[in-house]
PDB file of C-alpha atoms in Angstrom:
ATOM      1  CA  CYS A   1     -35.564 124.868 -67.146  1.00 81.00           C
ATOM      2  CA  GLU A   2     -33.788 121.633 -66.303  1.00 82.00           C
ATOM      3  CA  THR A   3     -33.292 122.679 -62.670  1.00 85.00           C
ATOM      4  CA  ASN A   4     -36.953 123.674 -62.313  1.00 81.00           C
ATOM      5  CA  LEU A   5     -38.142 120.444 -63.908  1.00 79.00           C
ATOM      6  CA  LEU A   6     -35.870 118.347 -61.683  1.00 82.00           C
ATOM      7  CA  SER A   7     -37.134 120.197 -58.604  1.00 85.00           C
ATOM      8  CA  GLU A   8     -40.773 119.571 -59.574  1.00 80.00           C
ATOM      9  CA  VAL A   9     -40.086 115.888 -60.247  1.00 78.00           C
ATOM     10  CA  GLN A  10     -38.384 115.494 -56.867  1.00 85.00           C
ATOM     11  CA  VAL A  11     -41.337 117.093 -55.062  1.00 83.00           C
ATOM     12  CA  SER A  12     -43.765 114.845 -56.960  1.00 79.00           C
ATOM     13  CA  ALA A  13     -41.668 111.766 -56.212  1.00 82.00           C
ATOM     14  CA  GLU A  14     -41.716 112.566 -52.484  1.00 87.00           C
ATOM     15  CA  LYS A  15     -45.512 113.005 -52.553  1.00 84.00           C
ATOM     16  CA  VAL A  16     -45.936 109.672 -54.358  1.00 84.00           C
ATOM     17  CA  SER A  17     -43.636 107.866 -51.907  1.00 86.00           C
ATOM     18  CA  GLU A  18     -45.484 109.342 -48.923  1.00 89.00           C
ATOM     19  CA  CYS A  19     -48.850 108.355 -50.423  1.00 87.00           C
ATOM     20  CA  ILE A  20     -47.758 104.777 -51.134  1.00 88.00           C
ATOM     21  CA  ASN A  21     -46.205 104.379 -47.685  1.00 91.00           C
ATOM     22  CA  SER A  22     -49.345 105.797 -46.101  1.00 91.00           C
ATOM     23  CA  LYS A  23     -51.499 103.215 -47.919  1.00 91.00           C
ATOM     24  CA  PHE A  24     -49.193 100.407 -46.796  1.00 92.00           C
ATOM     25  CA  GLU A  25     -49.280 101.670 -43.188  1.00 93.00           C
ATOM     26  CA  THR A  26     -53.085 101.840 -43.300  1.00 91.00           C
ATOM     27  CA  LEU A  27     -53.280  98.233 -44.474  1.00 91.00           C
ATOM     28  CA  GLU A  28     -50.806  97.139 -41.815  1.00 90.00           C
ATOM     29  CA  THR A  29     -52.989  98.809 -39.178  1.00 89.00           C
ATOM     30  CA  ILE A  30     -56.047  97.000 -40.537  1.00 87.00           C
ATOM     31  CA  GLN A  31     -54.214  93.675 -40.503  1.00 83.00           C
ATOM     32  CA  ASP A  32     -53.184  94.286 -36.874  1.00 82.00           C
ATOM     33  CA  MET A  33     -56.834  94.910 -35.917  1.00 80.00           C
ATOM     34  CA  ILE A  34     -57.973  91.808 -37.808  1.00 76.00           C
ATOM     35  CA  GLY A  35     -55.347  89.632 -36.145  1.00 70.00           C
ATOM     36  CA  ILE A  36     -56.217  90.867 -32.674  1.00 68.00           C
ATOM     37  CA  SER A  37     -60.001  90.752 -33.098  1.00 66.00           C
ATOM     38  CA  TYR A  38     -60.768  87.862 -35.423  1.00 64.00           C
ATOM     39  CA  GLY A  39     -57.707  85.862 -36.371  1.00 65.00           C
ATOM     40  CA  PHE A  40     -57.239  85.499 -40.089  1.00 66.00           C
ATOM     41  CA  GLY A  41     -59.963  83.788 -42.065  1.00 65.00           C
ATOM     42  CA  PRO A  42     -63.522  84.310 -43.311  1.00 67.00           C
ATOM     43  CA  GLU A  43     -64.614  85.854 -40.001  1.00 71.00           C
ATOM     44  CA  ALA A  44     -62.104  88.695 -40.487  1.00 70.00           C
ATOM     45  CA  VAL A  45     -64.242  90.286 -43.211  1.00 73.00           C
ATOM     46  CA  LYS A  46     -66.470  91.760 -40.474  1.00 71.00           C
ATOM     47  CA  LEU A  47     -63.912  94.530 -40.049  1.00 75.00           C
ATOM     48  CA  LEU A  48     -63.398  95.165 -43.768  1.00 80.00           C
ATOM     49  CA  ASP A  49     -66.594  97.063 -44.589  1.00 78.00           C
ATOM     50  CA  THR A  50     -65.945  99.802 -42.037  1.00 80.00           C
ATOM     51  CA  SER A  51     -62.293 100.079 -43.033  1.00 84.00           C
ATOM     52  CA  LYS A  52     -63.086 100.196 -46.755  1.00 84.00           C
ATOM     53  CA  LYS A  53     -65.478 103.108 -46.274  1.00 82.00           C
ATOM     54  CA  HIS A  54     -63.305 104.946 -43.764  1.00 84.00           C
ATOM     55  CA  TYR A  55     -60.175 104.811 -45.931  1.00 86.00           C
ATOM     56  CA  GLN A  56     -62.093 105.365 -49.207  1.00 85.00           C
ATOM     57  CA  MET A  57     -60.958 102.168 -50.901  1.00 87.00           C
ATOM     58  CA  ASP A  58     -62.589 100.772 -53.998  1.00 87.00           C
ATOM     59  CA  TYR A  59     -62.050  97.151 -52.897  1.00 87.00           C
ATOM     60  CA  LEU A  60     -60.738  95.590 -49.709  1.00 88.00           C
ATOM     61  CA  GLY A  61     -60.292  91.905 -49.104  1.00 88.00           C
ATOM     62  CA  ILE A  62     -58.123  89.254 -47.538  1.00 88.00           C
ATOM     63  CA  ILE A  63     -56.447  86.207 -49.032  1.00 89.00           C
ATOM     64  CA  ASP A  64     -55.786  83.364 -46.618  1.00 87.00           C
ATOM     65  CA  LYS A  65     -52.905  80.871 -46.564  1.00 88.00           C
ATOM     66  CA  GLU A  66     -54.882  78.557 -48.874  1.00 90.00           C
ATOM     67  CA  TYR A  67     -55.112  81.430 -51.412  1.00 91.00           C
ATOM     68  CA  THR A  68     -58.861  81.954 -50.955  1.00 88.00           C
ATOM     69  CA  TYR A  69     -60.041  85.555 -51.330  1.00 88.00           C
ATOM     70  CA  TYR A  70     -62.755  86.999 -49.060  1.00 85.00           C
ATOM     71  CA  ASP A  71     -64.152  90.536 -49.125  1.00 81.00           C
ATOM     72  CA  ASN A  72     -66.743  92.636 -47.337  1.00 73.00           C
ATOM     73  CA  GLU A  73     -69.260  92.083 -50.159  1.00 76.00           C
ATOM     74  CA  GLY A  74     -69.376  88.377 -49.341  1.00 75.00           C
ATOM     75  CA  ASP A  75     -67.347  87.346 -52.385  1.00 80.00           C
ATOM     76  CA  VAL A  76     -65.279  84.198 -51.950  1.00 82.00           C
ATOM     77  CA  ILE A  77     -62.846  83.316 -54.741  1.00 85.00           C
ATOM     78  CA  PRO A  78     -60.692  80.196 -54.454  1.00 88.00           C
ATOM     79  CA  ASN A  79     -57.211  79.843 -55.950  1.00 87.00           C
ATOM     80  CA  MET A  80     -56.072  83.486 -55.946  1.00 85.00           C
ATOM     81  CA  ARG A  81     -52.469  82.426 -56.404  1.00 89.00           C
ATOM     82  CA  THR A  82     -50.894  85.150 -58.535  1.00 89.00           C
ATOM     83  CA  ASP A  83     -47.345  86.456 -58.694  1.00 92.00           C
ATOM     84  CA  ASN A  84     -48.300  89.511 -56.628  1.00 91.00           C
ATOM     85  CA  VAL A  85     -50.100  87.468 -53.966  1.00 93.00           C
ATOM     86  CA  GLU A  86     -47.162  85.058 -53.850  1.00 95.00           C
ATOM     87  CA  ARG A  87     -44.726  87.939 -53.337  1.00 94.00           C
ATOM     88  CA  ALA A  88     -46.879  89.226 -50.448  1.00 94.00           C
ATOM     89  CA  MET A  89     -47.056  85.712 -48.950  1.00 94.00           C
ATOM     90  CA  GLN A  90     -43.241  85.807 -48.929  1.00 95.00           C
ATOM     91  CA  GLY A  91     -43.365  88.987 -46.806  1.00 94.00           C
ATOM     92  CA  GLU A  92     -43.069  91.651 -49.509  1.00 94.00           C
ATOM     93  CA  ARG A  93     -45.306  94.723 -49.764  1.00 94.00           C
ATOM     94  CA  VAL A  94     -46.502  95.039 -53.379  1.00 93.00           C
ATOM     95  CA  VAL A  95     -48.124  97.868 -55.351  1.00 91.00           C
ATOM     96  CA  VAL A  96     -49.234  97.410 -58.975  1.00 89.00           C
ATOM     97  CA  ARG A  97     -51.448  99.027 -61.568  1.00 85.00           C
ATOM     98  CA  SER A  98     -54.777  97.357 -62.231  1.00 80.00           C
ATOM     99  CA  VAL A  99     -56.474  97.941 -65.556  1.00 73.00           C
ATOM    100  CA  ASP A 100     -59.767  96.103 -65.676  1.00 70.00           C
ATOM    101  CA  GLU A 101     -62.635  96.749 -68.086  1.00 64.00           C
ATOM    102  CA  VAL A 102     -65.178  95.797 -65.420  1.00 60.00           C
ATOM    103  CA  LEU A 103     -63.529  97.051 -62.219  1.00 60.00           C
ATOM    104  CA  GLY A 104     -61.896 100.121 -63.745  1.00 68.00           C
ATOM    105  CA  ASP A 105     -58.408 101.570 -63.661  1.00 78.00           C
ATOM    106  CA  GLY A 106     -56.710 101.714 -60.282  1.00 84.00           C
ATOM    107  CA  VAL A 107     -53.785 100.817 -58.088  1.00 88.00           C
ATOM    108  CA  VAL A 108     -53.713  97.630 -56.012  1.00 90.00           C
ATOM    109  CA  PHE A 109     -51.784  97.116 -52.790  1.00 93.00           C
ATOM    110  CA  PHE A 110     -50.900  93.707 -51.313  1.00 94.00           C
ATOM    111  CA  VAL A 111     -49.659  93.560 -47.714  1.00 94.00           C
ATOM    112  CA  PRO A 112     -48.553  90.416 -45.873  1.00 93.00           C
ATOM    113  CA  CYS A 113     -50.470  89.680 -42.683  1.00 88.00           C
ATOM    114  CA  TYR A 114     -48.615  88.336 -39.690  1.00 85.00           C
ATOM    115  CA  ILE A 115     -49.573  86.469 -36.564  1.00 80.00           C
ATOM    116  CA  ASP A 116     -46.619  85.704 -34.263  1.00 81.00           C
ATOM    117  CA  ASP A 117     -44.089  86.645 -36.978  1.00 85.00           C
ATOM    118  CA  GLU A 118     -45.588  84.176 -39.460  1.00 87.00           C
ATOM    119  CA  VAL A 119     -47.312  85.268 -42.679  1.00 89.00           C
ATOM    120  CA  VAL A 120     -50.870  83.940 -42.468  1.00 87.00           C
ATOM    121  CA  GLY A 121     -52.371  85.754 -45.425  1.00 88.00           C
ATOM    122  CA  VAL A 122     -52.518  88.930 -47.462  1.00 91.00           C
ATOM    123  CA  ILE A 123     -54.651  92.059 -47.380  1.00 91.00           C
ATOM    124  CA  TYR A 124     -55.670  93.308 -50.820  1.00 90.00           C
ATOM    125  CA  ALA A 125     -56.824  96.884 -51.382  1.00 91.00           C
ATOM    126  CA  LYS A 126     -57.649  98.734 -54.571  1.00 90.00           C
ATOM    127  CA  TYR A 127     -57.892 102.497 -54.911  1.00 89.00           C
ATOM    128  CA  THR A 128     -59.370 104.110 -58.000  1.00 85.00           C
ATOM    129  CA  ARG A 129     -57.106 106.022 -60.318  1.00 79.00           C
ATOM    130  CA  GLU A 130     -59.205 109.145 -59.819  1.00 81.00           C
ATOM    131  CA  ALA A 131     -58.973 109.009 -56.027  1.00 81.00           C
ATOM    132  CA  LEU A 132     -55.184 108.687 -56.085  1.00 81.00           C
ATOM    133  CA  LEU A 133     -54.781 111.433 -58.689  1.00 76.00           C
ATOM    134  CA  LYS A 134     -56.860 113.754 -56.524  1.00 79.00           C
ATOM    135  CA  GLU A 135     -54.829 112.873 -53.430  1.00 80.00           C
ATOM    136  CA  LEU A 136     -51.557 113.439 -55.311  1.00 76.00           C
ATOM    137  CA  SER A 137     -52.795 116.531 -57.190  1.00 72.00           C
ATOM    138  CA  MET A 138     -51.519 114.940 -60.415  1.00 60.00           C
ATOM    139  CA  GLU A 139     -53.638 116.785 -62.940  1.00 55.00           C
ATOM    140  CA  SER A 140     -51.439 118.398 -65.528  1.00 53.00           C
ATOM    141  CA  GLU A 141     -52.580 119.871 -68.816  1.00 53.00           C
ATOM    142  CA  GLU A 142     -49.017 120.509 -69.964  1.00 57.00           C
ATOM    143  CA  ALA A 143     -47.490 117.067 -69.515  1.00 57.00           C
ATOM    144  CA  THR A 144     -48.249 113.419 -69.015  1.00 63.00           C
ATOM    145  CA  GLU A 145     -47.303 112.435 -65.481  1.00 70.00           C
ATOM    146  CA  LEU A 146     -46.553 108.800 -64.733  1.00 71.00           C
ATOM    147  CA  VAL A 147     -45.760 106.888 -61.573  1.00 75.00           C
ATOM    148  CA  VAL A 148     -43.368 104.101 -62.561  1.00 72.00           C
ATOM    149  CA  ASP A 149     -41.906 101.379 -60.315  1.00 75.00           C
ATOM    150  CA  VAL A 150     -38.201 100.466 -60.281  1.00 73.00           C
ATOM    151  CA  SER A 151     -38.814  97.739 -62.877  1.00 75.00           C
ATOM    152  CA  GLY A 152     -40.286 100.263 -65.316  1.00 74.00           C
ATOM    153  CA  ASN A 153     -43.913  99.206 -64.869  1.00 76.00           C
ATOM    154  CA  VAL A 154     -46.435 102.058 -65.039  1.00 75.00           C
ATOM    155  CA  ILE A 155     -48.389 102.225 -61.759  1.00 74.00           C
ATOM    156  CA  LEU A 156     -50.472 105.368 -62.299  1.00 73.00           C
ATOM    157  CA  THR A 157     -51.042 107.854 -65.127  1.00 71.00           C
ATOM    158  CA  ALA A 158     -52.284 111.399 -64.690  1.00 69.00           C
ATOM    159  CA  ASP A 159     -54.266 111.506 -67.908  1.00 60.00           C
ATOM    160  CA  GLU A 160     -55.750 109.281 -70.558  1.00 56.00           C
ATOM    161  CA  ALA A 161     -52.793 109.890 -72.893  1.00 50.00           C
ATOM    162  CA  GLY A 162     -50.581 108.136 -70.350  1.00 47.00           C
ATOM    163  CA  ASN A 163     -52.732 105.020 -70.585  1.00 50.00           C
ATOM    164  CA  ASN A 164     -51.309 104.397 -74.055  1.00 50.00           C
ATOM    165  CA  THR A 165     -47.875 103.432 -72.713  1.00 52.00           C
ATOM    166  CA  ASP A 166     -48.010  99.663 -73.231  1.00 54.00           C
ATOM    167  CA  GLY A 167     -44.866  98.361 -74.861  1.00 50.00           C
ATOM    168  CA  ILE A 168     -42.778 101.378 -73.917  1.00 53.00           C
ATOM    169  CA  SER A 169     -39.756 100.659 -71.723  1.00 48.00           C
ATOM    170  CA  TRP A 170     -39.543 103.204 -68.910  1.00 47.00           C
TER     171      TRP A 170
END
């Protein structure tokens, strides 16, 4: 049983890693197209609507060097300086769980955007929990599947029971 369980976990872990890397690569491709076509600022949102639909994202936006958020819906939000945005501004790719009563449960990706090897902003993308579960085929009736980062933070749960994990150290 232990060998079978370990094998299944390893296969799942590989699928999750491939999915996350694929999302990061998609966002890096989008940031390359933005940099080439528009530079990095409010005018860059012209490309976001097409990309959001094509890659089936729930939200897609950019955050400039002054920490102002712009998205394809025309939303402009000043002062988006958060720990995750700051990490991306330092050149780190970030993925975190987003639980929002209004926007819904999902996973958010932050990717630094470069022009001439200098970080000039961040691309922000959110995928719904349901879309990622479908892509990962994480629908188990026999267990609660969780995607957990190296710090023990829950990124994605396969069922509603897994949403009740606050306060548990993974």
